[in-house]
Amino acid sequence: LIYFDHNATTPLAPEVAEALAVASQDIYGNASSIHRVGQLARQHLETARSTIAASLHAAPSEMVFTSGGTESNNLAILGLARGKHVITTSIEHPSVLEPCRHLELTHVRPGPNGVIDPAEIARSIRPDTVLVSVMHANNEIGTIQPIAQIAALLRDQRAAGRTIYLHSDGVQALGKIPVDLQALGVDLYSISAHKIYGPKGIGALYVRKGVPLRGIQYGGRHERERRAGTENVPSAIAFARAVELCAPDPAPALAAIRDRFESRVLAAIEDVEINGAASPRLPNTSNLLFDGVSGEAMVIALDMKNMAVSTGSACSSGSIEPSHVLLSIGRTRDQAKSSLRFSFGRYNTVQDADALGDAVIACARRLRKKARQEAHLVRA
Ligand SMILES: Cc1ncc(COP(=O)(O)O)c(C=O)c1O
């Protein structure tokens, strides 16, 4: 099976699997224990924290380990903005949209290009706004948001005496595009290990020094009182190893494979469009609309050909809802249901991309032909 669903999750890198196996055996202490077994775990935890912080241009004390992207997003939003007004976007991941539903909320919509206009954020600011949450890169269509520009406009607000913090969900950006938190100018930034060839169930939240974040779960005084619960030291070690293995700029290699795939498909079949084509996109992500083809049927047909891809939208209670992201950029329900996400990764080769292209072309042709025959039968 060839895997093209890296935005859903990535396989463990062999180097990470090795680090995780060794640490799970050897570093079993509780990082809060006073004895040497505990102190060894503490040392490893802090080394892992430093490695991750350094790669993002942050200070170690600004990194809080969590159980993943979902928890980091919940902690950022509910830990800062409970009872206050928040501005977010209509294309966020559910782990941002859902906690925001418990707050005073304004949604900003992107243009048809899938990018948020910072001026729309500025227009949505109210006297009681405390937080703006805009994802760095979208998981479905890969569009990259103008985070540094949004940070600059919030700095202007600060100069005028109003403090509004900026959170960005960086879960899809890390490992695919360079991430420098100082250059981005964010106050809070979420990351997750399983999107960068690390283990599932560990992530981190960057909390800029001085940001008044309060923990959202009650218990021990771990993680500087921002996240109660015994730290998952082996996974933190493996997360740091995964961060170390990320190329400084993986974009050229990934984009070469993705662009080759897109050209092949677009040259061979008609009525295919790239969702988010006109915008800066993650180098590994391709979201294609195949007019008149069921995305779900394509995923199943490709699975039969040993290729794992995704519709990009959530499947709940057996029925696939059209993607809220595609609807937000102005696609119809039918168009959204005819779209597929291909997300390439570190171990994909040019040959893999060609094989995928050929399979996609064959499946789309076959499904279109079948749909035409069925329509003909209904008419007859
Ligand atoms: C943009 C984005 N944010 C957050 C998450 C959630 O991360 P995790 O699976 O680590 O909870 C995901 C994962 O699907 C994502 O794509």
mmCIF file of C-alpha atoms and ligand atoms in Angstrom, residues 7-8 67-71 73 93 95 135 137-139 169 171-172 192-195 202, ligand 1:
data_model
loop_
_atom_site.group_PDB
_atom_site.id
_atom_site.type_symbol
_atom_site.label_atom_id
_atom_site.label_comp_id
_atom_site.label_asym_id
_atom_site.label_seq_id
_atom_site.Cartn_x
_atom_site.Cartn_y
_atom_site.Cartn_z
ATOM 1 C CA ASN A 7 -2.065 15.389 6.657
ATOM 2 C CA ALA A 8 -4.176 12.842 8.574
ATOM 3 C CA SER A 67 -1.346 15.185 24.518
ATOM 4 C CA GLY A 68 -1.456 16.584 20.954
ATOM 5 C CA GLY A 69 -2.819 19.263 18.685
ATOM 6 C CA THR A 70 -6.376 19.002 19.966
ATOM 7 C CA GLU A 71 -5.340 19.601 23.566
ATOM 8 C CA ASN A 73 -5.741 24.204 20.765
ATOM 9 C CA HIS A 93 -9.857 22.372 12.486
ATOM 10 C CA SER A 95 -10.286 21.297 17.724
ATOM 11 C CA MET A 135 -4.392 28.427 11.670
ATOM 12 C CA ALA A 137 -1.806 26.193 7.266
ATOM 13 C CA ASN A 138 -5.050 24.469 6.429
ATOM 14 C CA ASN A 139 -5.204 20.687 6.743
ATOM 15 C CA ASP A 169 -2.717 26.204 15.022
ATOM 16 C CA VAL A 171 -0.133 21.432 13.447
ATOM 17 C CA GLN A 172 -0.023 21.199 9.642
ATOM 18 C CA SER A 192 1.578 17.792 17.257
ATOM 19 C CA ALA A 193 4.152 14.987 16.938
ATOM 20 C CA HIS A 194 2.148 12.536 14.834
ATOM 21 C CA LYS A 195 2.073 14.902 11.854
ATOM 22 C CA ILE A 202 1.955 14.043 22.294
HETATM 23 C C1 LIG B 1 -4.948 21.666 11.587
HETATM 24 C C2 LIG B 1 -5.056 20.625 12.653
HETATM 25 N N1 LIG B 1 -5.186 21.016 13.928
HETATM 26 C C3 LIG B 1 -5.281 20.133 14.930
HETATM 27 C C4 LIG B 1 -5.274 18.777 14.703
HETATM 28 C C5 LIG B 1 -5.417 17.831 15.854
HETATM 29 O O1 LIG B 1 -4.200 17.303 16.250
HETATM 30 P P1 LIG B 1 -4.124 15.940 17.114
HETATM 31 O O2 LIG B 1 -4.550 14.844 16.177
HETATM 32 O O3 LIG B 1 -2.698 15.843 17.530
HETATM 33 O O4 LIG B 1 -5.056 16.099 18.263
HETATM 34 C C6 LIG B 1 -5.135 18.318 13.380
HETATM 35 C C7 LIG B 1 -5.134 16.867 13.099
HETATM 36 O O5 LIG B 1 -5.910 16.345 12.345
HETATM 37 C C8 LIG B 1 -5.036 19.269 12.334
HETATM 38 O O6 LIG B 1 -4.914 18.891 11.067
#
